[in-house]
Amino acid sequence: MGRVSATIQCGETTQCSKRAGQKDRQRARVSYMVEGKRVCRETFMFLHSVGNTQLRNITKSYLQKGVVPPSKASGGIKANKAALCSDDINRVVTFITNFADTQGLVIPGRISGVKSSDPRIRLLPTNQTKASVWRSYETELASKNDQRVAKGLPPHRSAKQTTFLNVWRRYCPFVITSRPKIDLCWQCQKNNSAVYQSANLTEEDKLGRIQTQTEHLAHVAVERNLYRDMVLDSQAAVKEGRDGEEMHYSFDYAQQMHFPTDPDQPGPMYFLCPRKCGLFGVTCDGTNKQVNYLIDEGMTSSKGSNSVISYLHDYFDQFGRGERVLQLHCDNCGGQNKNKLLMWYLAWRTLYGLHDEIGVHFMVSGHTKFSPDRAFGLVKHRYKRTFVSSLQDISDVVEESSVNGHNIPRLVGLEDGTVIVPSYDWQSFLAPFFFPLAGIKKYHHIRIQQ
């Protein structure tokens, strides 16, 4: 409006320099100027990001009212009798915050799926949605209005669901709903339940329960930082050409895939019994590449230690970097990783001179998100959108899941029974030469040397 008011001509007579006599002005005229230079109307609108109708309305408003903010013909929100007043909004905000204080969880530290670090964050249970909270608000407000009417007082206005959600989004963004999750930390669940049930306890008891969860999260943070440091060290070793000295690997199982599968699944296919394909991944964190072992259901019947060791043995033989110091990270699953058989195998590798030293590091249960999960996510994302009819199609899915060659497929066997990666009975082979490690379940870090 300031630009328009500076160059508009709205006098009683025209100001044409080419005529000696001027005429009575019939309409206002605007000379559009940008940095002292005259431009056309289209250029002026483009530079100021306004449309033809908006510019015409601004000019009309200036001629009628002068330099004042333009107003809507309807009067705007102030003239809207259906709009909530400040007291109504305050009642909505008070209800949401009180509901969060009684139903929500106060979780110290990082919350999965929440980027904000606001200490006011309240996490509502999974069975509470924003729509269900609004229905609770409607029920409570209706009860209060009945009491006010009985006393001869006017009832409070109720916010409809859309307005309720808008107020929530604007004034209470720290109250969030949670989605169902899997593979959560049992210790975190117990601590969070203890914090949730501490509403009527003393401040000392509340602080004690929060302190327990804080100490647990601090322990998790230490383990996570150790893992990140090892990954960064291995990446630096590859860049500097020191990957033959020490290297870090991570390995894990993923959920099974099925074939045949069709992203546009026809009805009759739902009733078929698909063939299963297991997925075991080993990531070299120095090169950021993962070898994915595709295990047809005819190749193995379990995810036990013999299978894990057989795939690791094949990986070190075919894809290893020849490192003398080997660092391994895996989850805390006792049946697959944290057992005597895997320790025997790693000790066997050092005895045969394949490595000088091996470190095995187990992630804290429930906090096991690491490199293989990223690669598995890429595979599953591609798998859900691809027609798969055979084991070779799954291999193609793995190879095409990353444009930079992050995922490498390796078939354990074919549908016709051909074995590519053999599975050995390591337990029978190693048992005569080793003794069980007592109390292995309580260790998080194990080092094996020659």
Short mmCIF file of C-alpha atoms in Angstrom, two decimals:
data_model
loop_
_atom_site.label_atom_id
_atom_site.label_comp_id
_atom_site.label_asym_id
_atom_site.label_seq_id
_atom_site.Cartn_x
_atom_site.Cartn_y
_atom_site.Cartn_z
CA MET A 1 0.00 0.00 0.00
CA GLY A 2 2.93 2.35 0.65
CA ARG A 3 4.23 1.86 -2.89
CA VAL A 4 0.77 2.59 -4.30
CA SER A 5 0.23 5.71 -2.16
CA ALA A 6 3.60 7.17 -3.25
CA THR A 7 2.82 7.11 -6.97
CA ILE A 8 -0.98 7.29 -7.23
CA GLN A 9 -2.51 10.33 -8.91
CA CYS A 10 -5.95 11.10 -7.54
CA GLY A 11 -6.22 14.89 -7.89
CA GLU A 12 -9.29 16.66 -9.28
CA THR A 13 -7.65 17.21 -12.68
CA THR A 14 -5.36 15.15 -14.86
CA GLN A 15 -1.62 15.84 -15.08
CA CYS A 16 -0.82 15.10 -18.71
CA SER A 17 2.42 16.79 -19.81
CA LYS A 18 1.48 16.58 -23.50
CA ARG A 19 -1.62 18.78 -23.19
CA ALA A 20 -1.74 22.45 -22.32
CA GLY A 21 -5.14 22.18 -20.72
CA GLN A 22 -6.08 19.47 -18.20
CA LYS A 23 -9.39 17.67 -17.86
CA ASP A 24 -11.42 16.67 -14.85
CA ARG A 25 -10.15 13.34 -13.50
CA GLN A 26 -12.53 10.44 -13.98
CA ARG A 27 -10.44 7.78 -12.18
CA ALA A 28 -7.18 7.48 -10.28
CA ARG A 29 -3.97 6.57 -12.06
CA VAL A 30 -0.99 4.75 -10.57
CA SER A 31 2.55 5.01 -11.92
CA TYR A 32 4.31 1.82 -10.89
CA MET A 33 7.89 2.51 -9.77
CA VAL A 34 10.65 0.11 -8.68
CA GLU A 35 13.96 1.59 -7.45
CA GLY A 36 13.24 4.88 -9.20
CA LYS A 37 12.37 3.30 -12.54
CA ARG A 38 8.94 3.07 -14.05
CA VAL A 39 7.70 -0.45 -14.81
CA CYS A 40 4.54 -1.95 -16.21
CA ARG A 41 1.72 -3.24 -14.04
CA GLU A 42 2.56 -6.90 -14.75
CA THR A 43 6.19 -6.45 -13.66
CA PHE A 44 5.10 -4.61 -10.50
CA MET A 45 2.73 -7.44 -9.57
CA PHE A 46 5.40 -10.06 -10.24
CA LEU A 47 8.05 -8.32 -8.11
CA HIS A 48 5.65 -7.85 -5.19
CA SER A 49 3.98 -11.28 -5.49
CA VAL A 50 0.45 -9.88 -5.74
CA GLY A 51 -2.34 -10.71 -8.14
CA ASN A 52 -4.47 -8.40 -10.24
CA THR A 53 -7.47 -8.61 -7.92
CA GLN A 54 -5.37 -8.01 -4.79
CA LEU A 55 -3.68 -4.95 -6.31
CA ARG A 56 -7.02 -3.54 -7.44
CA ASN A 57 -8.47 -4.01 -3.94
CA ILE A 58 -5.47 -2.29 -2.33
CA THR A 59 -5.85 0.70 -4.64
CA LYS A 60 -9.59 0.87 -3.98
CA SER A 61 -9.06 0.68 -0.21
CA TYR A 62 -6.51 3.53 -0.34
CA LEU A 63 -8.83 5.78 -2.32
CA GLN A 64 -11.73 5.18 0.07
CA LYS A 65 -10.02 5.03 3.49
CA GLY A 66 -6.45 6.22 3.05
CA VAL A 67 -3.40 4.45 4.48
CA VAL A 68 -5.09 2.01 6.85
CA PRO A 69 -4.90 -1.79 6.98
CA PRO A 70 -7.43 -3.30 4.58
CA SER A 71 -10.38 -5.01 6.22
CA LYS A 72 -12.75 -7.68 5.06
CA ALA A 73 -16.29 -6.76 4.14
CA SER A 74 -17.53 -9.34 6.63
CA GLY A 75 -15.55 -7.72 9.44
CA GLY A 76 -13.10 -10.61 9.89
CA ILE A 77 -12.84 -12.86 12.90
CA LYS A 78 -13.78 -10.08 15.33
CA ALA A 79 -17.20 -9.81 13.74
CA ASN A 80 -17.64 -13.59 13.57
CA LYS A 81 -20.21 -14.45 16.20
CA ALA A 82 -19.39 -18.17 15.86
CA ALA A 83 -15.70 -17.70 16.75
CA LEU A 84 -14.51 -18.73 20.22
CA CYS A 85 -13.57 -16.00 22.64
CA SER A 86 -10.35 -16.03 24.67
CA ASP A 87 -12.10 -17.59 27.67
CA ASP A 88 -13.37 -20.47 25.53
CA ILE A 89 -9.87 -21.06 24.14
CA ASN A 90 -8.39 -20.96 27.64
CA ARG A 91 -10.84 -23.63 28.78
CA VAL A 92 -9.80 -25.87 25.88
CA VAL A 93 -6.09 -25.37 26.63
CA THR A 94 -6.65 -26.02 30.35
CA PHE A 95 -8.51 -29.24 29.61
CA ILE A 96 -5.77 -30.53 27.27
CA THR A 97 -2.95 -29.76 29.72
CA ASN A 98 -4.84 -31.26 32.67
CA PHE A 99 -5.65 -34.35 30.63
CA ALA A 100 -1.97 -34.69 29.70
CA ASP A 101 -0.88 -34.32 33.33
CA THR A 102 -3.18 -37.13 34.45
CA GLN A 103 -2.94 -39.49 31.45
CA GLY A 104 0.38 -38.65 29.80
CA LEU A 105 3.88 -39.93 30.50
CA VAL A 106 6.79 -37.74 31.51
CA ILE A 107 9.79 -39.39 29.90
CA PRO A 108 13.26 -37.99 30.61
CA GLY A 109 15.68 -38.14 27.71
CA ARG A 110 15.01 -38.77 24.06
CA ILE A 111 11.61 -40.08 22.93
CA SER A 112 11.50 -42.31 19.87
CA GLY A 113 9.69 -40.59 17.02
CA VAL A 114 9.71 -37.15 18.71
CA LYS A 115 12.24 -34.59 17.47
CA SER A 116 11.50 -31.90 20.01
CA SER A 117 13.49 -31.64 23.23
CA ASP A 118 10.83 -29.59 25.04
CA PRO A 119 10.83 -30.62 28.74
CA ARG A 120 7.05 -30.06 28.85
CA ILE A 121 6.42 -32.99 26.51
CA ARG A 122 3.63 -35.33 27.60
CA LEU A 123 3.17 -38.60 25.75
CA LEU A 124 -0.41 -39.88 25.75
CA PRO A 125 -1.03 -43.66 25.80
CA THR A 126 -1.56 -45.45 22.51
CA ASN A 127 -5.28 -45.94 23.21
CA GLN A 128 -5.81 -42.18 23.46
CA THR A 129 -6.23 -40.32 20.17
CA LYS A 130 -6.95 -36.64 19.65
CA ALA A 131 -10.50 -37.52 18.65
CA SER A 132 -11.04 -39.49 21.86
CA VAL A 133 -9.65 -36.58 23.91
CA TRP A 134 -12.12 -34.25 22.18
CA ARG A 135 -14.99 -36.60 23.04
CA SER A 136 -13.86 -36.57 26.67
CA TYR A 137 -13.81 -32.78 26.51
CA GLU A 138 -17.36 -32.73 25.13
CA THR A 139 -18.58 -35.06 27.88
CA GLU A 140 -16.96 -33.08 30.69
CA LEU A 141 -18.11 -29.71 29.32
CA ALA A 142 -21.68 -30.99 28.95
CA SER A 143 -21.65 -32.09 32.59
CA LYS A 144 -20.38 -28.68 33.74
CA ASN A 145 -22.94 -26.86 31.60
CA ASP A 146 -25.76 -28.87 33.19
CA GLN A 147 -24.54 -27.71 36.60
CA ARG A 148 -24.32 -24.09 35.42
CA VAL A 149 -27.83 -24.18 33.97
CA ALA A 150 -29.16 -25.63 37.22
CA LYS A 151 -27.63 -22.63 39.03
CA GLY A 152 -29.15 -20.20 36.54
CA LEU A 153 -25.84 -19.42 34.79
CA PRO A 154 -25.31 -19.38 31.02
CA PRO A 155 -23.53 -22.48 29.61
CA HIS A 156 -19.99 -22.35 28.25
CA ARG A 157 -19.50 -22.60 24.51
CA SER A 158 -18.18 -25.88 23.19
CA ALA A 159 -15.40 -26.14 20.60
CA LYS A 160 -16.13 -28.40 17.67
CA GLN A 161 -13.61 -31.07 16.76
CA THR A 162 -11.82 -29.07 14.03
CA THR A 163 -11.47 -26.01 16.27
CA PHE A 164 -10.40 -28.21 19.19
CA LEU A 165 -7.62 -29.75 17.10
CA ASN A 166 -6.51 -26.35 15.80
CA VAL A 167 -6.24 -25.02 19.36
CA TRP A 168 -4.31 -28.16 20.38
CA ARG A 169 -1.91 -27.75 17.47
CA ARG A 170 -1.33 -24.05 18.16
CA TYR A 171 -1.20 -23.84 21.96
CA CYS A 172 -0.36 -27.38 23.14
CA PRO A 173 2.14 -28.88 20.64
CA PHE A 174 4.00 -30.50 23.55
CA VAL A 175 1.09 -32.90 24.18
CA ILE A 176 1.52 -35.69 21.65
CA THR A 177 -0.09 -39.02 20.93
CA SER A 178 1.97 -42.18 20.57
CA ARG A 179 1.73 -44.96 18.00
CA PRO A 180 2.02 -48.67 18.78
CA LYS A 181 5.62 -49.89 18.61
CA ILE A 182 7.41 -53.24 18.75
CA ASP A 183 10.68 -54.46 20.24
CA LEU A 184 10.66 -51.82 22.97
CA CYS A 185 12.99 -51.80 25.95
CA TRP A 186 11.39 -53.70 28.84
CA GLN A 187 13.33 -51.66 31.39
CA CYS A 188 12.05 -48.42 29.85
CA GLN A 189 8.51 -49.77 29.91
CA LYS A 190 8.74 -50.63 33.61
CA ASN A 191 10.32 -47.28 34.47
CA ASN A 192 7.75 -45.36 32.46
CA SER A 193 4.90 -47.25 34.12
CA ALA A 194 6.40 -46.44 37.51
CA VAL A 195 6.59 -42.75 36.58
CA TYR A 196 3.03 -42.85 35.23
CA GLN A 197 1.72 -44.35 38.49
CA SER A 198 3.48 -41.77 40.66
CA ALA A 199 0.86 -39.03 40.34
CA ASN A 200 -0.29 -39.33 43.97
CA LEU A 201 3.12 -40.05 45.50
CA THR A 202 5.43 -37.66 47.30
CA GLU A 203 7.93 -35.55 45.40
CA GLU A 204 10.80 -37.69 46.73
CA ASP A 205 9.25 -40.87 45.33
CA LYS A 206 8.57 -39.17 42.00
CA LEU A 207 12.15 -37.94 41.74
CA GLY A 208 13.44 -41.40 42.65
CA ARG A 209 11.49 -43.08 39.87
CA ILE A 210 12.53 -40.46 37.34
CA GLN A 211 16.15 -40.84 38.47
CA THR A 212 15.99 -44.60 37.83
CA GLN A 213 14.90 -44.01 34.24
CA THR A 214 17.49 -41.26 33.81
CA GLU A 215 20.30 -43.57 34.92
CA HIS A 216 19.09 -46.27 32.53
CA LEU A 217 19.03 -43.82 29.62
CA ALA A 218 22.50 -42.58 30.59
CA HIS A 219 23.79 -46.17 30.37
CA VAL A 220 22.13 -46.54 26.96
CA ALA A 221 23.73 -43.27 25.81
CA VAL A 222 27.19 -44.52 26.81
CA GLU A 223 26.72 -47.72 24.79
CA ARG A 224 25.34 -45.78 21.84
CA ASN A 225 28.28 -43.35 21.85
CA LEU A 226 30.71 -46.28 21.94
CA TYR A 227 29.03 -47.78 18.88
CA ARG A 228 29.12 -44.47 17.00
CA ASP A 229 32.79 -43.93 17.82
CA MET A 230 33.65 -47.39 16.50
CA VAL A 231 31.76 -46.71 13.27
CA LEU A 232 33.53 -43.38 12.78
CA ASP A 233 36.92 -44.95 13.49
CA SER A 234 36.31 -47.70 10.92
CA GLN A 235 35.26 -45.15 8.30
CA ALA A 236 38.39 -43.11 8.96
CA ALA A 237 40.50 -46.28 8.71
CA VAL A 238 39.11 -47.03 5.23
CA LYS A 239 39.79 -43.47 4.04
CA GLU A 240 43.36 -43.61 5.36
CA GLY A 241 44.03 -47.11 4.04
CA ARG A 242 44.27 -48.69 7.52
CA ASP A 243 41.36 -51.10 7.06
CA GLY A 244 43.75 -54.05 7.24
CA GLU A 245 44.55 -53.21 10.87
CA GLU A 246 41.10 -52.93 12.46
CA MET A 247 37.54 -53.03 11.14
CA HIS A 248 34.07 -52.86 12.63
CA TYR A 249 31.11 -55.01 11.52
CA SER A 250 27.45 -55.21 12.58
CA PHE A 251 25.13 -58.14 11.91
CA ASP A 252 21.51 -59.03 12.58
CA TYR A 253 18.47 -60.91 11.31
CA ALA A 254 15.49 -59.17 9.69
CA GLN A 255 11.88 -60.29 9.48
CA GLN A 256 11.15 -62.91 6.88
CA MET A 257 9.94 -62.01 3.40
CA HIS A 258 7.45 -64.05 1.39
CA PHE A 259 7.07 -64.83 -2.28
CA PRO A 260 5.25 -64.73 -4.59
CA THR A 261 3.93 -61.29 -3.69
CA ASP A 262 2.20 -58.58 -5.67
CA PRO A 263 1.87 -54.92 -4.60
CA ASP A 264 -1.53 -54.97 -6.36
CA GLN A 265 -2.63 -58.17 -4.67
CA PRO A 266 -5.61 -59.93 -6.26
CA GLY A 267 -8.16 -61.45 -3.92
CA PRO A 268 -7.42 -65.19 -4.44
CA MET A 269 -3.69 -64.68 -3.70
CA TYR A 270 -4.53 -63.84 -0.08
CA PHE A 271 -5.48 -67.47 0.60
CA LEU A 272 -2.25 -68.96 -0.79
CA CYS A 273 0.58 -70.10 1.49
CA PRO A 274 3.67 -68.20 0.28
CA ARG A 275 7.24 -69.45 0.43
CA LYS A 276 9.43 -67.91 3.13
CA CYS A 277 12.79 -66.22 2.65
CA GLY A 278 14.96 -65.30 5.63
CA LEU A 279 17.23 -62.26 5.63
CA PHE A 280 20.54 -62.03 7.48
CA GLY A 281 22.72 -58.95 7.03
CA VAL A 282 26.35 -58.17 7.81
CA THR A 283 27.38 -54.51 7.50
CA CYS A 284 30.95 -53.33 7.10
CA ASP A 285 30.66 -49.96 8.82
CA GLY A 286 33.89 -48.72 7.28
CA THR A 287 32.58 -49.00 3.71
CA ASN A 288 28.87 -48.62 4.57
CA LYS A 289 28.01 -51.71 2.52
CA GLN A 290 25.91 -54.64 3.68
CA VAL A 291 25.85 -58.21 2.40
CA ASN A 292 22.33 -59.64 2.72
CA TYR A 293 22.07 -63.43 2.93
CA LEU A 294 18.81 -64.58 1.35
CA ILE A 295 17.83 -67.84 3.03
CA ASP A 296 15.23 -69.98 1.29
CA GLU A 297 13.04 -71.97 3.67
CA GLY A 298 14.51 -75.20 2.28
CA MET A 299 18.05 -74.20 3.30
CA THR A 300 17.62 -73.87 7.07
CA SER A 301 14.94 -74.43 9.68
CA SER A 302 16.01 -71.99 12.41
CA LYS A 303 17.87 -68.79 13.24
CA GLY A 304 20.16 -70.51 15.71
CA SER A 305 23.86 -70.16 16.37
CA ASN A 306 24.96 -72.64 13.69
CA SER A 307 23.27 -70.55 11.00
CA VAL A 308 24.66 -67.25 12.31
CA ILE A 309 28.20 -68.62 12.49
CA SER A 310 27.97 -70.21 9.04
CA TYR A 311 26.96 -66.91 7.44
CA LEU A 312 29.62 -64.97 9.36
CA HIS A 313 32.23 -67.52 8.32
CA ASP A 314 31.24 -67.13 4.68
CA TYR A 315 31.24 -63.34 4.96
CA PHE A 316 34.75 -63.13 6.41
CA ASP A 317 35.97 -65.56 3.76
CA GLN A 318 34.35 -63.80 0.78
CA PHE A 319 33.94 -60.15 1.79
CA GLY A 320 36.29 -59.58 4.75
CA ARG A 321 38.88 -56.77 4.70
CA GLY A 322 41.66 -58.94 6.12
CA GLU A 323 41.76 -57.02 9.39
CA ARG A 324 43.89 -58.21 12.28
CA VAL A 325 41.65 -56.64 14.94
CA LEU A 326 37.97 -57.46 14.50
CA GLN A 327 35.17 -55.52 16.22
CA LEU A 328 31.62 -56.90 16.13
CA HIS A 329 28.32 -55.36 17.21
CA CYS A 330 25.08 -57.34 17.51
CA ASP A 331 21.90 -57.42 19.56
CA ASN A 332 21.40 -59.16 22.90
CA CYS A 333 19.56 -62.23 21.58
CA GLY A 334 20.83 -65.24 23.51
CA GLY A 335 19.67 -67.84 21.01
CA GLN A 336 21.53 -66.25 18.10
CA ASN A 337 24.47 -64.20 19.33
CA LYS A 338 25.02 -64.08 23.08
CA ASN A 339 25.92 -67.72 23.65
CA LYS A 340 28.90 -69.99 24.15
CA LEU A 341 28.93 -71.29 20.56
CA LEU A 342 29.62 -67.88 19.01
CA MET A 343 32.36 -67.24 21.58
CA TRP A 344 33.91 -70.62 20.73
CA TYR A 345 33.89 -69.80 17.03
CA LEU A 346 35.54 -66.40 17.54
CA ALA A 347 38.17 -67.98 19.80
CA TRP A 348 38.76 -70.60 17.09
CA ARG A 349 39.45 -67.81 14.57
CA THR A 350 42.09 -66.29 16.81
CA LEU A 351 43.70 -69.69 17.48
CA TYR A 352 44.05 -70.28 13.75
CA GLY A 353 45.60 -66.84 13.25
CA LEU A 354 42.73 -65.40 11.24
CA HIS A 355 42.62 -62.47 13.68
CA ASP A 356 44.89 -61.25 16.44
CA GLU A 357 42.08 -59.83 18.56
CA ILE A 358 38.29 -59.90 18.44
CA GLY A 359 35.91 -57.65 20.38
CA VAL A 360 32.23 -58.55 20.68
CA HIS A 361 29.84 -55.82 21.80
CA PHE A 362 26.17 -56.41 22.58
CA MET A 363 23.61 -53.63 22.29
CA VAL A 364 21.33 -52.88 25.24
CA SER A 365 18.07 -54.81 24.90
CA GLY A 366 15.35 -52.64 23.42
CA HIS A 367 17.90 -50.08 22.15
CA THR A 368 19.29 -52.09 19.25
CA LYS A 369 18.75 -49.81 16.25
CA PHE A 370 22.00 -49.88 14.27
CA SER A 371 23.47 -50.12 10.77
CA PRO A 372 21.74 -53.32 9.54
CA ASP A 373 18.30 -51.87 10.31
CA ARG A 374 18.92 -49.01 7.89
CA ALA A 375 19.76 -51.44 5.09
CA PHE A 376 16.81 -53.68 5.96
CA GLY A 377 14.53 -50.65 5.74
CA LEU A 378 15.70 -49.93 2.20
CA VAL A 379 15.07 -53.55 1.21
CA LYS A 380 11.58 -53.65 2.74
CA HIS A 381 10.68 -50.30 1.14
CA ARG A 382 11.56 -51.66 -2.29
CA TYR A 383 10.05 -55.08 -1.59
CA LYS A 384 6.59 -53.67 -0.81
CA ARG A 385 6.43 -51.99 -4.23
CA THR A 386 7.81 -54.76 -6.44
CA PHE A 387 6.21 -57.84 -7.96
CA VAL A 388 8.19 -60.84 -6.66
CA SER A 389 7.69 -64.36 -7.97
CA SER A 390 10.99 -66.12 -7.20
CA LEU A 391 14.09 -66.04 -5.03
CA GLN A 392 16.00 -64.35 -7.84
CA ASP A 393 13.43 -61.55 -7.84
CA ILE A 394 14.12 -60.97 -4.14
CA SER A 395 17.83 -60.83 -4.96
CA ASP A 396 17.08 -58.17 -7.58
CA VAL A 397 15.01 -56.25 -5.03
CA VAL A 398 17.95 -56.19 -2.61
CA GLU A 399 20.35 -55.04 -5.32
CA GLU A 400 18.01 -52.30 -6.57
CA SER A 401 17.02 -51.09 -3.09
CA SER A 402 19.89 -48.57 -2.96
CA VAL A 403 21.17 -46.50 -5.86
CA ASN A 404 24.72 -46.35 -4.46
CA GLY A 405 25.17 -50.11 -4.11
CA HIS A 406 24.77 -50.15 -0.35
CA ASN A 407 22.93 -53.50 -0.33
CA ILE A 408 24.60 -56.58 -1.81
CA PRO A 409 22.53 -59.79 -2.22
CA ARG A 410 23.95 -63.26 -1.59
CA LEU A 411 21.80 -66.33 -2.11
CA VAL A 412 22.31 -69.12 0.42
CA GLY A 413 20.65 -71.61 -1.92
CA LEU A 414 18.21 -71.99 -4.78
CA GLU A 415 14.65 -73.29 -4.91
CA ASP A 416 15.80 -76.56 -6.51
CA GLY A 417 17.98 -77.39 -3.48
CA THR A 418 21.34 -76.16 -4.82
CA VAL A 419 23.47 -74.97 -1.87
CA ILE A 420 25.65 -71.90 -2.39
CA VAL A 421 26.53 -71.04 1.22
CA PRO A 422 26.83 -74.27 3.25
CA SER A 423 25.71 -74.44 6.88
CA TYR A 424 28.00 -76.41 9.20
CA ASP A 425 27.40 -78.13 12.52
CA TRP A 426 29.75 -75.87 14.46
CA GLN A 427 28.53 -77.08 17.83
CA SER A 428 29.65 -80.67 17.23
CA PHE A 429 32.93 -79.44 15.78
CA LEU A 430 33.88 -77.00 18.57
CA ALA A 431 32.38 -78.65 21.68
CA PRO A 432 35.30 -81.10 22.30
CA PHE A 433 37.84 -78.24 22.45
CA PHE A 434 36.15 -75.50 24.52
CA PHE A 435 34.37 -74.98 27.82
CA PRO A 436 31.25 -72.84 28.39
CA LEU A 437 31.76 -69.25 29.54
CA ALA A 438 30.04 -68.86 32.91
CA GLY A 439 27.71 -65.87 33.33
CA ILE A 440 27.83 -64.84 29.69
CA LYS A 441 24.38 -63.24 29.89
CA LYS A 442 25.60 -60.44 32.15
CA TYR A 443 28.44 -59.29 29.88
CA HIS A 444 28.04 -56.54 27.29
CA HIS A 445 31.63 -56.47 26.03
CA ILE A 446 33.90 -59.49 25.48
CA ARG A 447 37.46 -59.41 24.14
CA ILE A 448 39.24 -62.46 22.74
CA GLN A 449 42.98 -62.44 22.08
CA GLN A 450 45.53 -64.97 20.90
#
